[in-house]
Tab-separated table of C-alpha atoms and ligand atoms in Angstrom:
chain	number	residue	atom	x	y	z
A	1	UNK	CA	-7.037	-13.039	4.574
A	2	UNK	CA	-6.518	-11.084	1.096
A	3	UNK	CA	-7.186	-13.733	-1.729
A	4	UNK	CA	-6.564	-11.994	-5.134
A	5	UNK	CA	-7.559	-14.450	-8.196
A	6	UNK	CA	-6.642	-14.169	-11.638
A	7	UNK	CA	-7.067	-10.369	-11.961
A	8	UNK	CA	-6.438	-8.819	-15.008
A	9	UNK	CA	-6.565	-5.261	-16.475
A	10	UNK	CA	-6.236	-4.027	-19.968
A	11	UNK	CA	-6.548	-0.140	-20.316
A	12	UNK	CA	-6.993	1.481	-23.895
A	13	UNK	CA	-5.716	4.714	-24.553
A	14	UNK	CA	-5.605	6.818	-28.470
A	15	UNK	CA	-8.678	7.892	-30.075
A	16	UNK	CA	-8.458	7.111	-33.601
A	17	UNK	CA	-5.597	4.032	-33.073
A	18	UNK	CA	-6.457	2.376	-29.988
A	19	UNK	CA	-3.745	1.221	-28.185
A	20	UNK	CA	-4.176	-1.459	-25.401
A	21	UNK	CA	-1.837	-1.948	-22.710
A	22	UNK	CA	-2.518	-4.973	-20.446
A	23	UNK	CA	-1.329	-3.891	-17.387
A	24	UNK	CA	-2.417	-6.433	-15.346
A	25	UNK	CA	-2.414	-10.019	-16.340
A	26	UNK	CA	-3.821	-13.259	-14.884
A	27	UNK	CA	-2.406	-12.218	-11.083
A	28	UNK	CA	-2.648	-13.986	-8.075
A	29	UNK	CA	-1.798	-14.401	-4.567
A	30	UNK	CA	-2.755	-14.489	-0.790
A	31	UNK	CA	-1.426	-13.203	1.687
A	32	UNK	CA	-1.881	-13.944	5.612
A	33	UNK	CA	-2.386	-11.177	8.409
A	34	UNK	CA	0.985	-9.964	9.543
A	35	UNK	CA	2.893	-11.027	6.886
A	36	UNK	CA	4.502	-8.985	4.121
A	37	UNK	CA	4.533	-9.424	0.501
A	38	UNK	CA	7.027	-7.618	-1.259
A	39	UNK	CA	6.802	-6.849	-5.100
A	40	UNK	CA	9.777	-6.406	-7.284
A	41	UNK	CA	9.469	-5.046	-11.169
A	42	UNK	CA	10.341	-3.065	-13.140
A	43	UNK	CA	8.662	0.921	-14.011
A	44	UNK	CA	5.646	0.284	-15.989
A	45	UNK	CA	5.545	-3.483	-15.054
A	46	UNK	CA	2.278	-2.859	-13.202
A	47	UNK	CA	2.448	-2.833	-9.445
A	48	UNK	CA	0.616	0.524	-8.695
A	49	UNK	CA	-2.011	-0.874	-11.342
A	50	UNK	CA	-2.352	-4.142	-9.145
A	51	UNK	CA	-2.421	-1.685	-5.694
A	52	UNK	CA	-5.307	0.755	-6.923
A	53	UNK	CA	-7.253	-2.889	-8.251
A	54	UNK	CA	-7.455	-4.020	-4.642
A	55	UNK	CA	-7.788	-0.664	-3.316
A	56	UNK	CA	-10.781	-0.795	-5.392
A	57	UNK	CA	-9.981	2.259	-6.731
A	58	UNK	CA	-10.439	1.097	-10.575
A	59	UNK	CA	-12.609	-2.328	-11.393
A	60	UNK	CA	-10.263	-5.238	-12.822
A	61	UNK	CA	-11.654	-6.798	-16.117
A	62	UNK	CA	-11.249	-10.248	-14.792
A	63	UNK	CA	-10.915	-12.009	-11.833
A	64	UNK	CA	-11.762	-11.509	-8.350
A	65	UNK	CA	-10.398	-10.298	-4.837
A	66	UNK	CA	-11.736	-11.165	-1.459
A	67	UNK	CA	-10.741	-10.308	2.371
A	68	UNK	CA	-11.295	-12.383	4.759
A	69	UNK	CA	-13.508	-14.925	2.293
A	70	UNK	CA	-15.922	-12.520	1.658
A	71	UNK	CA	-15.360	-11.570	-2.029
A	72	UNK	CA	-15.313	-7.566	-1.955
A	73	UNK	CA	-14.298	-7.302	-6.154
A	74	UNK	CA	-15.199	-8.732	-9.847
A	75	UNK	CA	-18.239	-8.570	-12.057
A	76	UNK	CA	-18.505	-4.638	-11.089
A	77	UNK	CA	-20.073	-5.859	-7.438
A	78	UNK	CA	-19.556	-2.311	-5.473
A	79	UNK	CA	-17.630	-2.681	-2.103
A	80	UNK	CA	-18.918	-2.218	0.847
A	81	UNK	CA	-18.082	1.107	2.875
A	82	UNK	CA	-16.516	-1.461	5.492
A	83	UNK	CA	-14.871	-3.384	3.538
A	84	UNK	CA	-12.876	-0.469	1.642
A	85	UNK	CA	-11.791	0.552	4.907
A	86	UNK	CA	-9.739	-2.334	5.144
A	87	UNK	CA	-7.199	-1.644	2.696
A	88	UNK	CA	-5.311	1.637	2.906
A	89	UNK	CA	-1.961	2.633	0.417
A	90	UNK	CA	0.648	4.785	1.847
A	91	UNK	CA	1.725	6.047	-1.345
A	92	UNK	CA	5.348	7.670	-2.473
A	93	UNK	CA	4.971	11.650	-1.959
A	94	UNK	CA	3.656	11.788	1.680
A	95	UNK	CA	3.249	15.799	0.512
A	96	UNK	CA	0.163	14.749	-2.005
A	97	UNK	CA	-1.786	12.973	0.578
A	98	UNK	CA	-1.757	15.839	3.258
A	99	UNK	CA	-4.175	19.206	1.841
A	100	UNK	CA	-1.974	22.062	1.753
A	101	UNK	CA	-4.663	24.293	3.086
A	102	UNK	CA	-5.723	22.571	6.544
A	103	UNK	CA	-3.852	21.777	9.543
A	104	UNK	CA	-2.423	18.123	10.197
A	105	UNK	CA	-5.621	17.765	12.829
A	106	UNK	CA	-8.041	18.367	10.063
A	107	UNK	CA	-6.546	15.740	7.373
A	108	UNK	CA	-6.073	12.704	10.556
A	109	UNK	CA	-9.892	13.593	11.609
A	110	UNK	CA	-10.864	13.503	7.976
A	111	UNK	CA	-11.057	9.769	7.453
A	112	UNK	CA	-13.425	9.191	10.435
A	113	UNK	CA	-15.341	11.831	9.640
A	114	UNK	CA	-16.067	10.859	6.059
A	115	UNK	CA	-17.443	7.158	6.833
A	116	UNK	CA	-19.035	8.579	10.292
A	117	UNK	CA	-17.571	6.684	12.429
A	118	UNK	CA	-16.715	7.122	16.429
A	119	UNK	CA	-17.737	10.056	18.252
A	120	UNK	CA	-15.993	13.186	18.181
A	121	UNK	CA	-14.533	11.898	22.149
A	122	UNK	CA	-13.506	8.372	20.045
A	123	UNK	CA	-12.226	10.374	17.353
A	124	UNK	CA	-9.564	12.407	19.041
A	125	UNK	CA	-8.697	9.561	21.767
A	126	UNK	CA	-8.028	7.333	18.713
A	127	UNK	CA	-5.870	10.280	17.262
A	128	UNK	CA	-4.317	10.503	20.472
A	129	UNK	CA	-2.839	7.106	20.344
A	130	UNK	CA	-2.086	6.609	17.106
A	131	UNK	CA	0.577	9.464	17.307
A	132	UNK	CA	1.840	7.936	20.030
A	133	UNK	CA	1.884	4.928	18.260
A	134	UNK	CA	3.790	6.247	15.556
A	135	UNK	CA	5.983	9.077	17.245
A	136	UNK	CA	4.353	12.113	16.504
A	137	UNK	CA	4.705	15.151	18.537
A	138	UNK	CA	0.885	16.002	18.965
A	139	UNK	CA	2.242	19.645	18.824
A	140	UNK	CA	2.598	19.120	15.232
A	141	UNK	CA	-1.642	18.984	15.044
A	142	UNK	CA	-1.488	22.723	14.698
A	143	UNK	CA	0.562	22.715	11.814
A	144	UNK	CA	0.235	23.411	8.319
A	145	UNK	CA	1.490	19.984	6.154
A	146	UNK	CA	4.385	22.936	4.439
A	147	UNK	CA	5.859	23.425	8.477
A	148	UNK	CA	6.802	20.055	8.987
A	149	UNK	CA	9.492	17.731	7.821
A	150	UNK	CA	9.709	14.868	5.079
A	151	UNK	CA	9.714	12.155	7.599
A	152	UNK	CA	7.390	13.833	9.846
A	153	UNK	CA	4.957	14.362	6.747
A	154	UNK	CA	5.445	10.146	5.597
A	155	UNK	CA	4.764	9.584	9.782
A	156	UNK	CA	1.707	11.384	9.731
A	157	UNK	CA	0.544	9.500	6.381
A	158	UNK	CA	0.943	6.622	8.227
A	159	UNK	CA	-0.675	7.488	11.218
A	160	UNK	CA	-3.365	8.546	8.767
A	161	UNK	CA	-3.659	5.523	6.934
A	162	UNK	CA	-4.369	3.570	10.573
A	163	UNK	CA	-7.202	5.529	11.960
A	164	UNK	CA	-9.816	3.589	10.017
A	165	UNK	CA	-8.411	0.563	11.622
A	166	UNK	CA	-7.360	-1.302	8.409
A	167	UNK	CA	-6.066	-5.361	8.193
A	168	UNK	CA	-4.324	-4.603	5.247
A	169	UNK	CA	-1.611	-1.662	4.069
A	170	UNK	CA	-0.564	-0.712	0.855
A	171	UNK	CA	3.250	0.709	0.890
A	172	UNK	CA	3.983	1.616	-2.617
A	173	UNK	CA	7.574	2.038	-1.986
A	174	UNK	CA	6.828	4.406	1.075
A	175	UNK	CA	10.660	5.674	2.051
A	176	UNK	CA	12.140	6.106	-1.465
A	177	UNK	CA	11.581	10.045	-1.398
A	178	UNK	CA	13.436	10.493	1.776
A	179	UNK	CA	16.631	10.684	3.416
A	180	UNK	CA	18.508	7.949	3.920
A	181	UNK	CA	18.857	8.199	7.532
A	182	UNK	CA	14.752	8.734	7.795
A	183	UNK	CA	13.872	5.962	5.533
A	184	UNK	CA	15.249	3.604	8.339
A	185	UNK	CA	12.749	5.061	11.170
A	186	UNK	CA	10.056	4.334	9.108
A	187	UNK	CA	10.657	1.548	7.918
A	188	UNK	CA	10.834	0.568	11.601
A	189	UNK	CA	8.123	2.009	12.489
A	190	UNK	CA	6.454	-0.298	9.888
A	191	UNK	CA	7.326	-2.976	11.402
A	192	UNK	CA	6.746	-2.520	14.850
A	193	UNK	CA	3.302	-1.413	14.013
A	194	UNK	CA	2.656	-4.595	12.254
A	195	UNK	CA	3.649	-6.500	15.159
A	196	UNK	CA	1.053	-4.409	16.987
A	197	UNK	CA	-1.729	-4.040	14.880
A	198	UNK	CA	-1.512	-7.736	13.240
A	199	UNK	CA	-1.317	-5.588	9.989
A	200	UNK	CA	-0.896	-7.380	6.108
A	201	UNK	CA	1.717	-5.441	3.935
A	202	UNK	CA	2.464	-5.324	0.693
A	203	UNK	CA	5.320	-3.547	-0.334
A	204	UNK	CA	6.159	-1.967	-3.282
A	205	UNK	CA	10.173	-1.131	-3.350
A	206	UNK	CA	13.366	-0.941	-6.096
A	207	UNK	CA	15.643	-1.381	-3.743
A	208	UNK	CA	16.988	-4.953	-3.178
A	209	UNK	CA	18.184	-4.933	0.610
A	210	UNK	CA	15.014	-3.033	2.095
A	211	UNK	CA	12.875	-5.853	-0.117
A	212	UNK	CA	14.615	-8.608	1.268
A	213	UNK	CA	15.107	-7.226	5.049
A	214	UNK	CA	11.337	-6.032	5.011
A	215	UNK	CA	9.203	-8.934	3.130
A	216	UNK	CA	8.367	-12.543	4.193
A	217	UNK	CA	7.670	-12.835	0.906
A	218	UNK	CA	8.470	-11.450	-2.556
A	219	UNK	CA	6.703	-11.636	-5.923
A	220	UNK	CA	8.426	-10.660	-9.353
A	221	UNK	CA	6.385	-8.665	-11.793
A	222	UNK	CA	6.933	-8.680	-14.990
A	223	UNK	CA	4.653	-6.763	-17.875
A	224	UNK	CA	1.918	-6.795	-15.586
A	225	UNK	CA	2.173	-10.894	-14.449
A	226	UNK	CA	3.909	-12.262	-11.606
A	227	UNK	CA	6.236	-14.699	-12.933
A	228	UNK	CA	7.766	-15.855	-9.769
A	229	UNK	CA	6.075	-15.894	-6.361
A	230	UNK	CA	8.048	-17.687	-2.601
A	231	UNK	CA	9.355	-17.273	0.262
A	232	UNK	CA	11.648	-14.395	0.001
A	233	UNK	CA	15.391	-16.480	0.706
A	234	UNK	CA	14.322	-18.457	-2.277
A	235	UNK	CA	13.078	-16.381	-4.518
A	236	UNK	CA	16.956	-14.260	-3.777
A	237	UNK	CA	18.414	-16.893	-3.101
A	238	UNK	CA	17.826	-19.417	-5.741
A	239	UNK	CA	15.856	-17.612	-8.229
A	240	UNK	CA	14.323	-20.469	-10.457
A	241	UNK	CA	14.124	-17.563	-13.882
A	242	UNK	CA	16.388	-15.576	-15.908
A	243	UNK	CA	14.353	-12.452	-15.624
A	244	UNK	CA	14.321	-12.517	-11.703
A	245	UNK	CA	18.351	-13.330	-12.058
A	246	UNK	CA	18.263	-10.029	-14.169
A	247	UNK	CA	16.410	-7.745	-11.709
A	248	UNK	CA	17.960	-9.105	-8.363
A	249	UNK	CA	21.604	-7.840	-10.379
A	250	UNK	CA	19.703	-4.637	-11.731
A	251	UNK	CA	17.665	-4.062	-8.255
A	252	UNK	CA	21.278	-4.773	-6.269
A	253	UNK	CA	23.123	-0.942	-6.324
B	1	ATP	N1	-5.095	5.039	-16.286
B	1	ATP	C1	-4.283	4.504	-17.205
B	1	ATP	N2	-4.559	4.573	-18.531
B	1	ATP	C2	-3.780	4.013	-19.448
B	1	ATP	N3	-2.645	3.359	-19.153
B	1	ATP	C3	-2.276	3.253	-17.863
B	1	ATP	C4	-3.067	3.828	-16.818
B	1	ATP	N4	-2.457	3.579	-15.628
B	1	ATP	C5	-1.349	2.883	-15.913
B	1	ATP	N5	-1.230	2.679	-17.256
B	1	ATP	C6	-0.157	1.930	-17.930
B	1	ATP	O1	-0.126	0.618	-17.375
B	1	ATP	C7	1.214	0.160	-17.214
B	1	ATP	C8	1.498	-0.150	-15.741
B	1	ATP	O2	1.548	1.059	-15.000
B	1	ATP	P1	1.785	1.105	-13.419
B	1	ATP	O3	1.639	2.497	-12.977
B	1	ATP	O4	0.918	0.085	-12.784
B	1	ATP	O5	3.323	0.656	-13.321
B	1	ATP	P2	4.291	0.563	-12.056
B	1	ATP	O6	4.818	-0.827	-12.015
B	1	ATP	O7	3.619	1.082	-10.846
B	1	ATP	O8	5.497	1.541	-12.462
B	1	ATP	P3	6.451	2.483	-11.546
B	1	ATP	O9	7.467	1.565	-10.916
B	1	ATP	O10	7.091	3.407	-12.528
B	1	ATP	O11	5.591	3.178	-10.549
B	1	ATP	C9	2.103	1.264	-17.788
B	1	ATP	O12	2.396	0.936	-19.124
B	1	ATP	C10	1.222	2.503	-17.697
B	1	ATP	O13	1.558	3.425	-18.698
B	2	MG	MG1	3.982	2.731	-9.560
Protein backbone atom coordinates (compact mmCIF):
# COMPACT_ATOMS: atom_id res chain seq x y z
CA UNK A 1 0.00 0.00 0.00
CA UNK A 2 2.97 2.63 0.68
CA UNK A 3 5.82 1.70 -1.87
CA UNK A 4 8.80 4.08 -1.20
CA UNK A 5 11.71 3.53 -3.97
CA UNK A 6 15.12 4.59 -3.82
CA UNK A 7 14.51 8.05 -2.28
CA UNK A 8 17.21 10.14 -1.63
CA UNK A 9 17.80 13.67 -0.21
CA UNK A 10 20.86 15.79 -0.07
CA UNK A 11 20.30 19.28 1.60
CA UNK A 12 23.07 22.08 1.29
CA UNK A 13 23.50 24.45 3.87
CA UNK A 14 26.69 27.53 4.19
CA UNK A 15 26.82 30.31 1.85
CA UNK A 16 30.26 30.80 0.85
CA UNK A 17 31.43 26.83 1.74
CA UNK A 18 28.64 24.73 0.85
CA UNK A 19 28.21 21.98 2.90
CA UNK A 20 26.05 18.95 1.76
CA UNK A 21 24.55 16.60 4.04
CA UNK A 22 22.83 13.58 2.41
CA UNK A 23 20.27 12.89 4.62
CA UNK A 24 18.52 10.52 2.86
CA UNK A 25 20.13 7.89 0.79
CA UNK A 26 18.93 5.28 -1.74
CA UNK A 27 15.78 4.20 0.81
CA UNK A 28 13.30 1.78 0.36
CA UNK A 29 10.50 -0.16 1.62
CA UNK A 30 6.73 -1.15 1.61
CA UNK A 31 4.71 -1.52 3.92
CA UNK A 32 1.12 -3.32 4.02
CA UNK A 33 -2.16 -1.79 5.65
CA UNK A 34 -2.20 -2.62 9.32
CA UNK A 35 1.13 -3.38 9.76
CA UNK A 36 3.83 -1.40 11.54
CA UNK A 37 7.22 -0.51 10.54
CA UNK A 38 9.38 0.55 13.15
CA UNK A 39 12.64 2.64 12.52
CA UNK A 40 15.63 2.50 14.73
CA UNK A 41 18.78 5.13 14.32
CA UNK A 42 20.50 7.10 15.64
CA UNK A 43 19.90 11.44 16.12
CA UNK A 44 20.73 12.90 12.86
CA UNK A 45 20.58 9.47 11.03
CA UNK A 46 17.58 10.74 9.06
CA UNK A 47 14.22 9.37 10.04
CA UNK A 48 12.20 12.68 10.43
CA UNK A 49 13.93 13.57 6.95
CA UNK A 50 12.45 10.23 5.46
CA UNK A 51 8.80 11.09 7.43
CA UNK A 52 8.38 14.79 6.04
CA UNK A 53 9.60 13.05 2.25
CA UNK A 54 6.46 10.93 2.29
CA UNK A 55 4.48 13.40 4.05
CA UNK A 56 5.30 15.30 1.05
CA UNK A 57 6.21 17.97 2.99
CA UNK A 58 9.77 18.55 1.17
CA UNK A 59 10.39 16.91 -2.58
CA UNK A 60 13.12 13.99 -2.46
CA UNK A 61 15.92 14.44 -5.14
CA UNK A 62 15.54 10.93 -6.30
CA UNK A 63 13.31 8.28 -6.28
CA UNK A 64 9.74 7.84 -5.96
CA UNK A 65 6.80 7.03 -3.43
CA UNK A 66 3.41 5.69 -4.24
CA UNK A 67 0.12 4.63 -2.13
CA UNK A 68 -1.85 2.30 -3.14
CA UNK A 69 0.08 2.00 -6.83
CA UNK A 70 -0.69 5.26 -7.72
CA UNK A 71 2.68 7.10 -7.58
CA UNK A 72 1.85 10.39 -5.45
CA UNK A 73 5.99 11.65 -5.40
CA UNK A 74 9.30 12.14 -7.69
CA UNK A 75 10.17 14.36 -10.61
CA UNK A 76 8.42 17.40 -8.58
CA UNK A 77 4.76 15.77 -9.71
CA UNK A 78 2.47 17.82 -7.01
CA UNK A 79 0.18 15.50 -4.87
CA UNK A 80 -3.07 15.40 -5.05
CA UNK A 81 -5.26 17.10 -2.19
CA UNK A 82 -6.57 13.37 -1.65
CA UNK A 83 -3.81 11.76 -1.71
CA UNK A 84 -1.93 14.00 1.03
CA UNK A 85 -4.71 13.24 3.17
CA UNK A 86 -3.61 9.87 3.43
CA UNK A 87 -0.59 10.22 5.35
CA UNK A 88 -0.73 12.07 8.65
CA UNK A 89 2.56 12.34 11.39
CA UNK A 90 1.79 12.52 14.98
CA UNK A 91 4.84 14.23 15.82
CA UNK A 92 6.87 14.43 19.41
CA UNK A 93 5.48 17.72 21.27
CA UNK A 94 1.66 17.12 21.05
CA UNK A 95 1.79 21.05 22.53
CA UNK A 96 3.16 22.38 18.89
CA UNK A 97 0.44 20.82 16.92
CA UNK A 98 -2.55 22.26 19.02
CA UNK A 99 -2.80 26.59 18.45
CA UNK A 100 -2.48 28.06 21.73
CA UNK A 101 -5.11 30.60 20.95
CA UNK A 102 -8.31 28.40 19.95
CA UNK A 103 -10.20 25.89 21.74
CA UNK A 104 -9.55 22.00 21.18
CA UNK A 105 -13.05 22.15 18.93
CA UNK A 106 -11.53 24.66 16.63
CA UNK A 107 -8.02 22.77 15.91
CA UNK A 108 -10.15 18.93 15.43
CA UNK A 109 -12.68 20.93 12.97
CA UNK A 110 -9.71 22.55 11.32
CA UNK A 111 -8.57 19.70 9.11
CA UNK A 112 -12.03 19.19 7.51
CA UNK A 113 -12.53 22.48 7.12
CA UNK A 114 -9.34 23.24 5.22
CA UNK A 115 -9.82 20.48 2.34
CA UNK A 116 -13.83 21.13 2.52
CA UNK A 117 -14.87 18.17 3.22
CA UNK A 118 -18.28 16.76 5.04
CA UNK A 119 -20.89 19.00 6.11
CA UNK A 120 -20.80 20.89 9.16
CA UNK A 121 -23.63 17.80 10.57
CA UNK A 122 -20.65 15.16 9.13
CA UNK A 123 -18.12 17.23 10.63
CA UNK A 124 -19.09 17.19 14.26
CA UNK A 125 -20.69 13.49 14.10
CA UNK A 126 -17.23 12.42 12.83
CA UNK A 127 -15.70 14.46 15.82
CA UNK A 128 -18.10 12.86 17.93
CA UNK A 129 -16.78 9.44 17.36
CA UNK A 130 -13.46 9.84 17.02
CA UNK A 131 -13.23 11.01 20.74
CA UNK A 132 -14.95 8.24 21.59
CA UNK A 133 -12.73 6.34 19.68
CA UNK A 134 -9.83 7.57 21.35
CA UNK A 135 -11.12 8.40 25.00
CA UNK A 136 -11.64 11.89 25.06
CA UNK A 137 -13.96 13.55 27.37
CA UNK A 138 -15.91 15.74 24.74
CA UNK A 139 -16.00 18.25 27.72
CA UNK A 140 -12.50 18.92 26.95
CA UNK A 141 -13.85 20.69 23.33
CA UNK A 142 -14.21 23.85 25.32
CA UNK A 143 -10.84 23.98 26.38
CA UNK A 144 -7.91 25.93 25.70
CA UNK A 145 -4.81 23.30 24.49
CA UNK A 146 -2.78 25.12 28.03
CA UNK A 147 -6.01 23.48 30.39
CA UNK A 148 -5.47 20.09 29.54
CA UNK A 149 -2.97 17.42 30.31
CA UNK A 150 0.17 15.90 28.40
CA UNK A 151 -1.59 12.76 27.55
CA UNK A 152 -4.81 14.36 27.00
CA UNK A 153 -2.98 16.93 24.57
CA UNK A 154 -0.93 13.61 22.54
CA UNK A 155 -4.88 11.97 22.61
CA UNK A 156 -6.30 14.79 21.00
CA UNK A 157 -3.30 14.89 18.33
CA UNK A 158 -4.27 11.68 17.58
CA UNK A 159 -7.76 12.04 17.34
CA UNK A 160 -6.72 14.93 15.13
CA UNK A 161 -4.56 13.19 12.92
CA UNK A 162 -7.75 10.58 12.12
CA UNK A 163 -10.43 12.94 11.10
CA UNK A 164 -9.23 13.12 7.50
CA UNK A 165 -9.59 9.44 7.45
CA UNK A 166 -5.91 8.57 6.65
CA UNK A 167 -4.45 4.71 5.57
CA UNK A 168 -1.28 5.63 6.76
CA UNK A 169 0.21 7.33 10.26
CA UNK A 170 3.33 8.80 10.91
CA UNK A 171 4.41 8.35 14.81
CA UNK A 172 7.69 10.02 15.11
CA UNK A 173 8.34 8.61 18.44
CA UNK A 174 4.82 9.83 19.72
CA UNK A 175 5.08 8.90 23.76
CA UNK A 176 8.73 9.87 24.44
CA UNK A 177 7.70 13.36 26.03
CA UNK A 178 5.40 11.83 28.49
CA UNK A 179 5.03 10.04 31.59
CA UNK A 180 5.80 6.78 31.84
CA UNK A 181 2.59 5.57 33.05
CA UNK A 182 0.74 7.68 29.99
CA UNK A 183 3.03 6.55 27.33
CA UNK A 184 1.44 3.01 27.87
CA UNK A 185 -2.34 4.30 27.18
CA UNK A 186 -1.30 5.57 24.12
CA UNK A 187 0.55 3.41 22.92
CA UNK A 188 -2.54 1.22 23.37
CA UNK A 189 -4.63 3.27 22.06
CA UNK A 190 -2.41 2.97 18.92
CA UNK A 191 -2.95 -0.16 18.59
CA UNK A 192 -6.39 -0.74 19.10
CA UNK A 193 -7.10 1.94 16.64
CA UNK A 194 -5.11 0.19 14.07
CA UNK A 195 -7.02 -2.84 14.55
CA UNK A 196 -10.04 -0.63 13.89
CA UNK A 197 -9.21 1.60 11.31
CA UNK A 198 -6.91 -0.99 9.22
CA UNK A 199 -4.30 1.86 9.78
CA UNK A 200 -0.27 1.55 8.34
CA UNK A 201 2.28 2.81 11.03
CA UNK A 202 5.48 3.73 11.00
CA UNK A 203 7.11 4.34 14.05
CA UNK A 204 9.79 6.34 14.91
CA UNK A 205 11.15 5.34 18.65
CA UNK A 206 14.78 5.10 20.79
CA UNK A 207 13.56 2.93 22.96
CA UNK A 208 14.24 -0.82 22.35
CA UNK A 209 11.22 -2.64 24.18
CA UNK A 210 8.34 -0.23 22.87
CA UNK A 211 10.13 -0.88 19.15
CA UNK A 212 10.04 -4.41 19.47
CA UNK A 213 6.51 -4.80 21.42
CA UNK A 214 4.93 -2.18 18.92
CA UNK A 215 6.44 -3.02 15.24
CA UNK A 216 5.87 -6.04 12.91
CA UNK A 217 8.67 -4.83 11.46
CA UNK A 218 11.84 -2.80 12.08
CA UNK A 219 14.29 -1.02 9.78
CA UNK A 220 17.85 0.26 10.96
CA UNK A 221 18.93 3.65 9.76
CA UNK A 222 22.05 4.53 9.50
CA UNK A 223 23.46 8.11 7.98
CA UNK A 224 20.39 8.45 6.20
CA UNK A 225 20.25 4.53 4.54
CA UNK A 226 18.57 1.65 5.89
CA UNK A 227 21.10 -0.91 6.27
CA UNK A 228 19.01 -3.64 7.63
CA UNK A 229 15.30 -4.14 6.96
CA UNK A 230 12.95 -7.80 8.49
CA UNK A 231 10.74 -9.02 10.42
CA UNK A 232 11.25 -7.51 13.74
CA UNK A 233 12.38 -11.10 15.92
CA UNK A 234 15.10 -11.24 13.35
CA UNK A 235 16.27 -8.19 12.90
CA UNK A 236 16.60 -8.34 17.37
CA UNK A 237 17.03 -11.40 17.37
CA UNK A 238 19.72 -12.32 14.99
CA UNK A 239 20.91 -9.10 13.75
CA UNK A 240 22.94 -10.04 10.51
CA UNK A 241 25.41 -6.33 11.10
CA UNK A 242 27.69 -4.94 13.55
CA UNK A 243 26.07 -1.56 13.55
CA UNK A 244 22.51 -2.98 14.35
CA UNK A 245 24.46 -5.26 17.19
CA UNK A 246 25.70 -1.73 18.36
CA UNK A 247 22.34 0.10 18.55
CA UNK A 248 20.12 -2.87 19.86
CA UNK A 249 23.04 -2.67 23.09
CA UNK A 250 22.95 1.29 22.87
CA UNK A 251 18.93 1.42 22.25
CA UNK A 252 18.58 -1.42 25.31
CA UNK A 253 18.55 1.01 28.80
N1 LIG B 1 16.14 21.55 6.37
C1 LIG B 1 17.38 21.08 6.56
N2 LIG B 1 18.47 21.73 6.08
C2 LIG B 1 19.70 21.25 6.23
N3 LIG B 1 19.97 20.11 6.90
C3 LIG B 1 18.96 19.42 7.43
C4 LIG B 1 17.60 19.87 7.31
N4 LIG B 1 16.79 18.98 7.94
C5 LIG B 1 17.59 18.03 8.44
N5 LIG B 1 18.90 18.28 8.13
C6 LIG B 1 20.05 17.43 8.48
O1 LIG B 1 19.81 16.13 7.95
C7 LIG B 1 20.25 15.12 8.86
C8 LIG B 1 19.07 14.22 9.26
O2 LIG B 1 18.18 14.95 10.09
P1 LIG B 1 16.82 14.33 10.66
O3 LIG B 1 16.09 15.39 11.35
O4 LIG B 1 16.12 13.63 9.55
O5 LIG B 1 17.38 13.26 11.72
P2 LIG B 1 16.60 12.33 12.75
O6 LIG B 1 17.02 10.93 12.47
O7 LIG B 1 15.15 12.62 12.73
O8 LIG B 1 17.21 12.77 14.16
P3 LIG B 1 16.54 12.82 15.64
O9 LIG B 1 16.52 11.40 16.14
O10 LIG B 1 17.49 13.66 16.43
O11 LIG B 1 15.19 13.42 15.51
C9 LIG B 1 20.88 15.86 10.04
O12 LIG B 1 22.26 15.93 9.82
C10 LIG B 1 20.23 17.24 9.97
O13 LIG B 1 21.08 18.21 10.51
MG1 LIG C 1 13.79 13.39 14.16
Amino acid sequence: MLEVKNVSKTFTSGLIRKKKIQAVKNVSFSLESGRTLGIMGNSGCGKTTLSRIILHLIEPDEGQIFINEKRVSGFGKKMEKKDHRKVQMVFQHPGSALDPSKKIQYSLMEPMEIQKLFSEEERRERIEKLLKLTGISPNLLKRYPHEISGGEAQRLVICRSLVLEPQILILDEPTSMLDVSVQASILNLLKELQKELDLSYLFISHDLDVLSWFSDDIAVMKQGEFLEIGKKDSVLLRPQKEYTKQLIQAFSH
